[in-house]
Short mmCIF file of C-alpha atoms (C1' of nucleotides) in Angstrom, two decimals:
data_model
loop_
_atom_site.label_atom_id
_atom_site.label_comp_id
_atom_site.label_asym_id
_atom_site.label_seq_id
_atom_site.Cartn_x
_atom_site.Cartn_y
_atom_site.Cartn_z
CA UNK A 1 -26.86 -148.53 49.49
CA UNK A 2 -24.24 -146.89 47.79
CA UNK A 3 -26.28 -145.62 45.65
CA UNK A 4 -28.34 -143.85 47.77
CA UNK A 5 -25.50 -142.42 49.90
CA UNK A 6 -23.98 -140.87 46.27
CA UNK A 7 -27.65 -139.60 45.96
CA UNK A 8 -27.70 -137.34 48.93
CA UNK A 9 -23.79 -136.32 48.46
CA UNK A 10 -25.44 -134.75 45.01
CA UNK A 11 -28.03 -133.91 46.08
CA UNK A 12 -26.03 -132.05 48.90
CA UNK A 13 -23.40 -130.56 46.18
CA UNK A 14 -26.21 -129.05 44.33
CA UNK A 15 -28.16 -127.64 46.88
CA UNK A 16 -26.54 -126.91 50.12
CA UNK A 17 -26.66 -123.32 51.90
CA UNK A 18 -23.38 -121.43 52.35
CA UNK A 19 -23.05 -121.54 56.22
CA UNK A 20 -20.83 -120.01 58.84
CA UNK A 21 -19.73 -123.00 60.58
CA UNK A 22 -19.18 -125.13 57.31
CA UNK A 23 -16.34 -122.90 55.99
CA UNK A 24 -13.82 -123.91 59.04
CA UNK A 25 -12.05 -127.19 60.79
CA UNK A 26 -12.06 -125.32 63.84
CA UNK A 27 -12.92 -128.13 66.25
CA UNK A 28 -13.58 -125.02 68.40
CA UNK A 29 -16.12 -123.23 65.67
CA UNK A 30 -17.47 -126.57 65.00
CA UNK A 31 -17.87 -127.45 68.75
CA UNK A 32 -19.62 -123.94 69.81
CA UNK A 33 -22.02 -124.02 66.33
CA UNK A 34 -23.58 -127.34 67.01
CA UNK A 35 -24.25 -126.66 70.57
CA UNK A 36 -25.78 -123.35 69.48
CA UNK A 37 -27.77 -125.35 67.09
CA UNK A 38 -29.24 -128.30 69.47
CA UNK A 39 -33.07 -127.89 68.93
CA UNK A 40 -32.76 -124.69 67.14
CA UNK A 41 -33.21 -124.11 63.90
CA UNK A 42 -30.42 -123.07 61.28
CA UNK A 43 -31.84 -119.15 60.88
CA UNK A 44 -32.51 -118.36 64.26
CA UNK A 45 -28.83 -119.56 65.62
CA UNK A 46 -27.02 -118.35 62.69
CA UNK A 47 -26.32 -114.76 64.05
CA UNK A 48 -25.67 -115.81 67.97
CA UNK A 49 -22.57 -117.99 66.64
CA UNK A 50 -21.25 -115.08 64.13
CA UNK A 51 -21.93 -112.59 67.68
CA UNK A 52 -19.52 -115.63 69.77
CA UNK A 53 -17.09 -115.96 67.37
CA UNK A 54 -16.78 -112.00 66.97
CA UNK A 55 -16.80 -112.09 70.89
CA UNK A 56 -14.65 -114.92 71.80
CA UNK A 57 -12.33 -115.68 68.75
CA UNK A 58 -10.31 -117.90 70.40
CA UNK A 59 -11.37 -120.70 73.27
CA UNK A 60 -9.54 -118.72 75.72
CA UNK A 61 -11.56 -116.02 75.58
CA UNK A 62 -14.69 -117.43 76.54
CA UNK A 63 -13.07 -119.91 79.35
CA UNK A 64 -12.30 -116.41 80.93
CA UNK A 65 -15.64 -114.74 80.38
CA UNK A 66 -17.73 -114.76 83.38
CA UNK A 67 -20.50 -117.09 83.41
CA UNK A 68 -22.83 -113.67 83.69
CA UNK A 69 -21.65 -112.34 80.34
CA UNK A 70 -21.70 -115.91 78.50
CA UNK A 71 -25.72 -115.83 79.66
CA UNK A 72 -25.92 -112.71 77.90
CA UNK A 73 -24.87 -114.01 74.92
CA UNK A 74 -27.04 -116.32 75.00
CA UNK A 75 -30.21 -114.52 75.72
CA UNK A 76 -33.07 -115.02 73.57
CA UNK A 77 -31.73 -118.58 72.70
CA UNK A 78 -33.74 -120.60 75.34
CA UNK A 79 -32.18 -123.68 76.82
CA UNK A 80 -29.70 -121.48 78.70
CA UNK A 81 -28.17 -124.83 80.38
CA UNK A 82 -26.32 -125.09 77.17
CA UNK A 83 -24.76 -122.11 77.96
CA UNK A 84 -23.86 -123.06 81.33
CA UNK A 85 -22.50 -126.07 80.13
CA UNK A 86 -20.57 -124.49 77.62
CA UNK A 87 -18.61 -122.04 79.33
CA UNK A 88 -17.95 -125.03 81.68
CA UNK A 89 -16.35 -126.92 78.70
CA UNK A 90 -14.48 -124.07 77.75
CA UNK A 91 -12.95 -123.21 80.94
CA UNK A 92 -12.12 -127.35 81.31
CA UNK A 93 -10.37 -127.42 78.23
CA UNK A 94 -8.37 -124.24 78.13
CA UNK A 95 -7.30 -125.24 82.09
CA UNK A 96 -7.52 -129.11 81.97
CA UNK A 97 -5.88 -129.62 78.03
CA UNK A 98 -4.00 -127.17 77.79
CA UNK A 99 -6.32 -125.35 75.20
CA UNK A 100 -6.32 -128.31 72.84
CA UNK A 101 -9.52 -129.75 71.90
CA UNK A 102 -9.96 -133.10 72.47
CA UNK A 103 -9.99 -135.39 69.28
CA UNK A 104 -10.63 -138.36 70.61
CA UNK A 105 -14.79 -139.54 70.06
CA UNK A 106 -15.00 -140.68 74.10
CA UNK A 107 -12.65 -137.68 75.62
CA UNK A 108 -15.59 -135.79 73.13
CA UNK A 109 -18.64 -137.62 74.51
CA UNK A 110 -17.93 -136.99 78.00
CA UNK A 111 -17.61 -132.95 77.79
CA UNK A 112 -20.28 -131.42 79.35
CA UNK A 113 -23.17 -130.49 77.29
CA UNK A 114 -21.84 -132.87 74.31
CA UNK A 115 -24.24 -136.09 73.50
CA UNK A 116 -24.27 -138.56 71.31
CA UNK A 117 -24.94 -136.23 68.39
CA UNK A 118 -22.54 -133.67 69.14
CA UNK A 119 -19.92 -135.75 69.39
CA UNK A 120 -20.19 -137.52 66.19
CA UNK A 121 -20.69 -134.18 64.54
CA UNK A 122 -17.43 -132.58 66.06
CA UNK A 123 -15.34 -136.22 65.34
CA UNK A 124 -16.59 -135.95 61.95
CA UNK A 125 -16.41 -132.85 60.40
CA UNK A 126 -13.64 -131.11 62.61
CA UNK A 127 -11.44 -134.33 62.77
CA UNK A 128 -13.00 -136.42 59.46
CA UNK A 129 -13.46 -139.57 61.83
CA UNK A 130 -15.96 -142.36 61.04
CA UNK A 131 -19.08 -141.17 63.05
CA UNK A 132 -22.31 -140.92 62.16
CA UNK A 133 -24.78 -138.30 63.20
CA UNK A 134 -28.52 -139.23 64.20
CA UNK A 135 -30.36 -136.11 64.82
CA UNK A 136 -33.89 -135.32 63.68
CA UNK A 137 -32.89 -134.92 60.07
CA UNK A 138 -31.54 -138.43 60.00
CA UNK A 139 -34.21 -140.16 61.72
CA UNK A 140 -36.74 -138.34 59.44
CA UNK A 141 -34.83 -139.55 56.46
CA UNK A 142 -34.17 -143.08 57.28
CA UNK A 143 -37.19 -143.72 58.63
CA UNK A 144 -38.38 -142.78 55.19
CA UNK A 145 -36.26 -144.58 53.26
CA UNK A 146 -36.32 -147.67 55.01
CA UNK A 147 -39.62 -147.03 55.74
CA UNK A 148 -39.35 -148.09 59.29
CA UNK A 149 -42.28 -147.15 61.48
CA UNK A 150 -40.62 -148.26 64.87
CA UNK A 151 -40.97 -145.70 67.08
CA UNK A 152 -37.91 -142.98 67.56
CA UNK A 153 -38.52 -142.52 70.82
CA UNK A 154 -37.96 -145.57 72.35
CA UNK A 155 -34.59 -147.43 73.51
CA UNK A 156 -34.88 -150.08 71.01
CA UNK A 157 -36.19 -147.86 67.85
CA UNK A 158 -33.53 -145.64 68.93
CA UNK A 159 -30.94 -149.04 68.24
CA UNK A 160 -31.88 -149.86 65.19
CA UNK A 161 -31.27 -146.08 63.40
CA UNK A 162 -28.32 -146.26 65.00
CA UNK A 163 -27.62 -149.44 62.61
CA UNK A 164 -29.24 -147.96 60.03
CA UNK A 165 -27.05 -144.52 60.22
CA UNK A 166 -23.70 -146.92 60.54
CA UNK A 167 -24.93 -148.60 57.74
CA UNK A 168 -25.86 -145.84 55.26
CA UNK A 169 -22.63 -143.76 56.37
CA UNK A 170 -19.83 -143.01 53.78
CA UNK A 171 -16.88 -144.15 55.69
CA UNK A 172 -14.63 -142.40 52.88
CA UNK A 173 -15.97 -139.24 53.64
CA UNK A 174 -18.40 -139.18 56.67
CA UNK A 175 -18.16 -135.29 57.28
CA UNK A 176 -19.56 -134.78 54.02
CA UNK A 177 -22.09 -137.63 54.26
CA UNK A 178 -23.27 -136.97 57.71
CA UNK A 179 -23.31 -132.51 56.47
CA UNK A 180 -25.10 -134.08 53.46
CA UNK A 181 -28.05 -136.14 54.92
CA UNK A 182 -28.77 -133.47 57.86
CA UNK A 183 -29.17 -130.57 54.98
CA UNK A 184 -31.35 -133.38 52.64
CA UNK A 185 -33.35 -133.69 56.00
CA UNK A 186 -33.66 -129.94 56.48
CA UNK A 187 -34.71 -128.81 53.02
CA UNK A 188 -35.86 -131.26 51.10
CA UNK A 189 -37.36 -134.34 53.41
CA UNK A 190 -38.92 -132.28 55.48
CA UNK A 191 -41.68 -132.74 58.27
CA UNK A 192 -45.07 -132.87 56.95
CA UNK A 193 -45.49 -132.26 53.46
CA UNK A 194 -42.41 -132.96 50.97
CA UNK A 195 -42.40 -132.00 47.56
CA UNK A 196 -41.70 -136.41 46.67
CA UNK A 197 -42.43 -135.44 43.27
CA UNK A 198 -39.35 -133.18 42.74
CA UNK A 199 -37.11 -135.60 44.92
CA UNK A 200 -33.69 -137.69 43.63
CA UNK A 201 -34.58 -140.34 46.20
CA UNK A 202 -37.90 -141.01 45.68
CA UNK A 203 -37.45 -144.20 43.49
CA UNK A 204 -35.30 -145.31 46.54
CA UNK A 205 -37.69 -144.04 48.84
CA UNK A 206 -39.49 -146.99 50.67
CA UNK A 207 -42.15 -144.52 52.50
CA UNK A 208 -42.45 -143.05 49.17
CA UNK A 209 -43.24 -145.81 47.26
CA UNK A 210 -45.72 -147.38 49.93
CA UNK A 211 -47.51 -143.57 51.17
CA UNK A 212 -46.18 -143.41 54.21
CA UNK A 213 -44.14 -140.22 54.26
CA UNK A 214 -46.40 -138.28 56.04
CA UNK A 215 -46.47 -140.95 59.17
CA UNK A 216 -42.92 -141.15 59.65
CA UNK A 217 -41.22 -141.10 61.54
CA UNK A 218 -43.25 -142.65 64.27
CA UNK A 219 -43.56 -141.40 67.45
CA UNK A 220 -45.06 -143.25 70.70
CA UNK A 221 -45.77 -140.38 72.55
CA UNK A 222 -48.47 -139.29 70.52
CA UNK A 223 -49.50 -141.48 67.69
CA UNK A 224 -49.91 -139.46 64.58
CA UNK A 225 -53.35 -139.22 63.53
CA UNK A 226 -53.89 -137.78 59.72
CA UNK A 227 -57.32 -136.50 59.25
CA UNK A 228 -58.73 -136.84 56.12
CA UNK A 229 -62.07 -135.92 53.70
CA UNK A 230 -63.84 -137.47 51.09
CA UNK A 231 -66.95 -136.80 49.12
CA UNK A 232 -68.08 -139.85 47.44
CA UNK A 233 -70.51 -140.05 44.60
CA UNK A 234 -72.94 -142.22 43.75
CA UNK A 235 -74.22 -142.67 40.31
CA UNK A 236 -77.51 -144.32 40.11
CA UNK A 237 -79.00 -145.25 37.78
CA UNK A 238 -82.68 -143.93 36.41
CA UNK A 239 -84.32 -147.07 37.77
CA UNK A 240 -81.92 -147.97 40.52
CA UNK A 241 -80.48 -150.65 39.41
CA UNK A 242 -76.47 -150.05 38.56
CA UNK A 243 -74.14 -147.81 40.45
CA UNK A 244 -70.66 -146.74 39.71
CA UNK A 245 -67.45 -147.72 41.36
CA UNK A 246 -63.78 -147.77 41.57
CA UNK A 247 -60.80 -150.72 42.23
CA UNK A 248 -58.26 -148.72 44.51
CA UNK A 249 -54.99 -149.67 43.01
CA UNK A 250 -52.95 -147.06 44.58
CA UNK A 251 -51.04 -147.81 47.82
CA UNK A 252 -53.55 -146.14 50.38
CA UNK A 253 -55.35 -147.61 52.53
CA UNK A 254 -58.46 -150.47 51.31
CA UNK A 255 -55.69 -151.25 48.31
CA UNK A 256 -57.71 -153.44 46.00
CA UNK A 257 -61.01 -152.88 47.20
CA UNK A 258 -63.78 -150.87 45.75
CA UNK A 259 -65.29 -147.62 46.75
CA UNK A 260 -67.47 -144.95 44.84
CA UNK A 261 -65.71 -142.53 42.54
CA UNK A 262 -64.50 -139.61 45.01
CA UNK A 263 -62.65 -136.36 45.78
CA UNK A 264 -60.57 -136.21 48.74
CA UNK A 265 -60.13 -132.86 50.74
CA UNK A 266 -57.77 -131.44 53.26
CA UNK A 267 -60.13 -130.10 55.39
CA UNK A 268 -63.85 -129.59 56.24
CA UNK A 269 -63.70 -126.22 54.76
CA UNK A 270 -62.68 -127.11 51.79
CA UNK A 271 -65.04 -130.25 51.20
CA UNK A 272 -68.20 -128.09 51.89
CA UNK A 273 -66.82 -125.51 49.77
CA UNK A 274 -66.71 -127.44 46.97
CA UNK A 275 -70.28 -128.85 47.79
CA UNK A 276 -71.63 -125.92 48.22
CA UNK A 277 -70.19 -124.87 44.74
CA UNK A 278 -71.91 -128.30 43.43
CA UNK A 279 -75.47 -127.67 45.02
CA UNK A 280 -77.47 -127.27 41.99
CA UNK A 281 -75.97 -131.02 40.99
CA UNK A 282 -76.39 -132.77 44.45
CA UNK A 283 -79.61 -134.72 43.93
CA UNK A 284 -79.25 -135.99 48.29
CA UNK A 285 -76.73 -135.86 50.71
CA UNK A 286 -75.46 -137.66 53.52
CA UNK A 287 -75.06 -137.35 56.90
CA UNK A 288 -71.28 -136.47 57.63
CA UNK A 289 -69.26 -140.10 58.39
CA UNK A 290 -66.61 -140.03 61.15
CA UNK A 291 -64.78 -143.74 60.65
CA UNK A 292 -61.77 -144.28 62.56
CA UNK A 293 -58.93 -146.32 61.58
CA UNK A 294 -55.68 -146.81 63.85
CA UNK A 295 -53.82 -144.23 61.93
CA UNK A 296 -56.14 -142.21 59.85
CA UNK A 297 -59.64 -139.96 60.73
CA UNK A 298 -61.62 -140.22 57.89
CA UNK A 299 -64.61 -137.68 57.30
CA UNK A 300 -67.00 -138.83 54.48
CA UNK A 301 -70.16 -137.41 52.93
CA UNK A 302 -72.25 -139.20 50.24
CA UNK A 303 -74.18 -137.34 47.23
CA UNK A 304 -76.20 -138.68 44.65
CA UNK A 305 -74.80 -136.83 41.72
CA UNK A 306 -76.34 -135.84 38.53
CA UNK A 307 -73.62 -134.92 36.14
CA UNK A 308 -71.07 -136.87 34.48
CA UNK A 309 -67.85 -136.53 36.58
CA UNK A 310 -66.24 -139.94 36.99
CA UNK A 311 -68.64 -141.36 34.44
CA UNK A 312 -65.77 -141.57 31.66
CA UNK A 313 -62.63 -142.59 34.03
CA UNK A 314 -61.53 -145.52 32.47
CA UNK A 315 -61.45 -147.17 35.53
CA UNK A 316 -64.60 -146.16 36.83
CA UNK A 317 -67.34 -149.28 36.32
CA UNK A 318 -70.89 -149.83 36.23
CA UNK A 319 -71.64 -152.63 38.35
CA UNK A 320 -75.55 -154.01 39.16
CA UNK A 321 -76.91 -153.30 42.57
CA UNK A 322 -77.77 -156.65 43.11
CA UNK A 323 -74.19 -158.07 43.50
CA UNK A 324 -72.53 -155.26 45.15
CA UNK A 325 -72.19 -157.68 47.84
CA UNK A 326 -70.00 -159.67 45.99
CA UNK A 327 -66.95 -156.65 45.85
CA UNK A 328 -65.12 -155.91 48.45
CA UNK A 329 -65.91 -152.59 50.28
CA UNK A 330 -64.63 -151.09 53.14
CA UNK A 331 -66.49 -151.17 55.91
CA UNK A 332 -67.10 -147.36 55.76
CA UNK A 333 -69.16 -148.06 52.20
CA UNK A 334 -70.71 -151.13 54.35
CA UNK A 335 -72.35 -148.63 56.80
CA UNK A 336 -73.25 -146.34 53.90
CA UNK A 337 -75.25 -149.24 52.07
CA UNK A 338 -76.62 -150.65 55.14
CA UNK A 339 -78.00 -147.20 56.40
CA UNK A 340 -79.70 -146.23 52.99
CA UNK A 341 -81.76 -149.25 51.94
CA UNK A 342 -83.92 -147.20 50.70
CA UNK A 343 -82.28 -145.61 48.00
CA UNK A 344 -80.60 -148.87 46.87
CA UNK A 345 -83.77 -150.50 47.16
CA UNK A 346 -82.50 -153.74 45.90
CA UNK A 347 -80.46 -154.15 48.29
CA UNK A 348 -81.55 -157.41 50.40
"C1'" DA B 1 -38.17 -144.42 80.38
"C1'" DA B 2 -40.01 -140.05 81.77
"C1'" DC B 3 -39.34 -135.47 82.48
"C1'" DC B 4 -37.32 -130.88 82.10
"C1'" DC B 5 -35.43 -127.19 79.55
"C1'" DG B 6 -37.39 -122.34 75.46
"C1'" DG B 7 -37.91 -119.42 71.88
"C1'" DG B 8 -39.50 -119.33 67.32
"C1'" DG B 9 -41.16 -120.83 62.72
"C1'" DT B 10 -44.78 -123.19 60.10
"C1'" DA B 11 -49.15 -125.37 58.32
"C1'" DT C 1 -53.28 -125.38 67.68
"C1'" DA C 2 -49.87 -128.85 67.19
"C1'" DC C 3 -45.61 -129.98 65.64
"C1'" DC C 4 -40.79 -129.48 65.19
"C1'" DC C 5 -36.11 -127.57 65.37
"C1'" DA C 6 -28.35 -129.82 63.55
"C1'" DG C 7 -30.39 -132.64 71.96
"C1'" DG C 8 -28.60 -133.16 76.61
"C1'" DG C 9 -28.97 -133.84 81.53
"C1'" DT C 10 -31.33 -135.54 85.55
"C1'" DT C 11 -34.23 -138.55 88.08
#
DNA sequence: AACCCGGGGTA
DNA sequence: TACCCAGGGTT
């Protein structure tokens, strides 16, 4: 655990971006940057808090803009309620507290247009208080770590990354660690495809080590479906009697079963690309196969192949027709078999 | 728990 | 297109 949490501090050392809003203690700065940066991203919010602070230097001067001229400033931002909310905040403070920002995480909380994230974010990095922060970035990276699949949108997924983000916190110095895992989250664990290969974590990475990444985190409003394309090929042989296939040993779905040698693809395009580039070697071809597992699309298309590809993988073995039945395939090589008797015509 | 709020970047 | 972004408030 420790480990990992000196991990991202490095990791964060090494590669962070030189921001605005991270050169100041300004509970102030820090309070108007992270409301500027709820559901917007880093480089579109970037200039509209260098525009406020060049505007409104100090607190007072936005409790005493009108609420007109704070919408202004806002404009082209979208969710204009946290505008709204935060010239409300600004006006209660300056009026209410005397122009001092409140320090304590609960006075924080209950400011208008400040959640749970906010206020851990202001506690911790304007006021270095033991807080940890659970937006996107962190459920994206703990749900990859941990390699949790319970969904993030529900009360009681929402619970346990709360745990999780208590637990993985540096308590020593949680404005660092919380700065640290949201940048990790941002530039380096990042939605869809992350460069794992490159990453400092990825031996501690539970998703990582069990192929998960691009699943999580889960979602329960709309189950992630990955789509996916192989071409398998089937070597017989001269008189039909031995084909070729392959244990899957890598963690992936059908782990420990046996399949035909193949080539996965990202996308249609690409797979009939590449058979279309192979045409001259494509002895017959299948029908396209849609198979449908809970998580996964998969798009297959058989071809009895007549060059040597695959033939020399060391893990690639010749096995006789006649007790094929005796390895276990997934059912998607099942329908295959059982729909092209003919060609493996010893097959019962 | 479900819904609303927004503009913009990215594959 | 679909997804996601340093989420929060209301119903």
């Amino acid at each position: 655990m420790t480990e990992i949490q000196a991990l991202i501090k490095n990791w964060y050392l090494e590669n962070k971006r030189d921001l605005p809003w991270r050169r100041t203690k300004n509970p102030y700065y820090i309070w108007l940057s992270e409301v500027i940066l709820q559901q917007t991203r880093v480089a579109q919010g970037k200039s509209y808090f260098e525009r406020f602070v060049k505007k409104y230097p100090k607190i007072e001067g936005l409790a005493s803009a009108s609420e007109q001229e704070v919408l202004s400033m806002w404009q082209g931002l979208g969710y204009y309620s946290r505008a709204r909310n935060l010239h409300t905040t600004a006006k209660y403070i300056v009026k209410e507290l005397n122009s001092v920002f409140p320090s304590k995480h609960t006075e924080i909380l209950a400011l208008k247009g400040v959640g749970e994230y906010t206020a851990a974010a202001i506690a911790s990095f304007a006021f270095d208080q033991v807080y940890a922060v659970l937006d996107g970035n962190v459920y994206r990276v703990l749900s990859r770590i941990f390699n949790l699949a319970i969904p993030i949108d529900t009360s009681e997924g929402k619970k346990q990354f709360i745990f999780l983000a208590n637990e993985l916190l540096d308590k020593i110095q949680p404005a660092l660690f919380n700065q640290a895992i949201m940048e990790f989250g941002a530039l380096q664990c990042v939605p869809g495809k992350p460069n794992c290969e490159i990453c400092t974590l990825n031996i501690y990475c539970e998703a990582f080590k069990n192929n998960t990444i691009t699943s999580l985190p889960a979602k329960k409003g709309k189950p992630k479906i990955r789509n996916r394309y192989f071409v398998y090929f089937v070597y017989l042989d001269e008189n039909r009697e031995t084909v070729r296939l392959r244990k899957k040993t890598e963690n992936d779905i059908w782990k420990n079963m046996f399949e035909f040698p193949k080539i996965e693809f990202e996308s249609v395009e690409q797979m009939d690309e590449f058979l279309s580039d192979n045409k001259n070697k494509i002895r017959t071809i299948s029908t396209l196969y849609k198979h449908i597992l809970s998580h996964q699309h998969l798009y297959a298309k058989f071809i009895v192949f007549s060059d040597s590809l695959f033939l020399n993988s060391p893990d690639v073995i010749e096995i006789p027709v006649l007790i094929l039945n005796e390895y276990p395939l997934p059912r998607l090589m099942e329908r295959y078999l059982e729909q092209n008797r003919t060609i493996f015509s010893h097959q019962p």
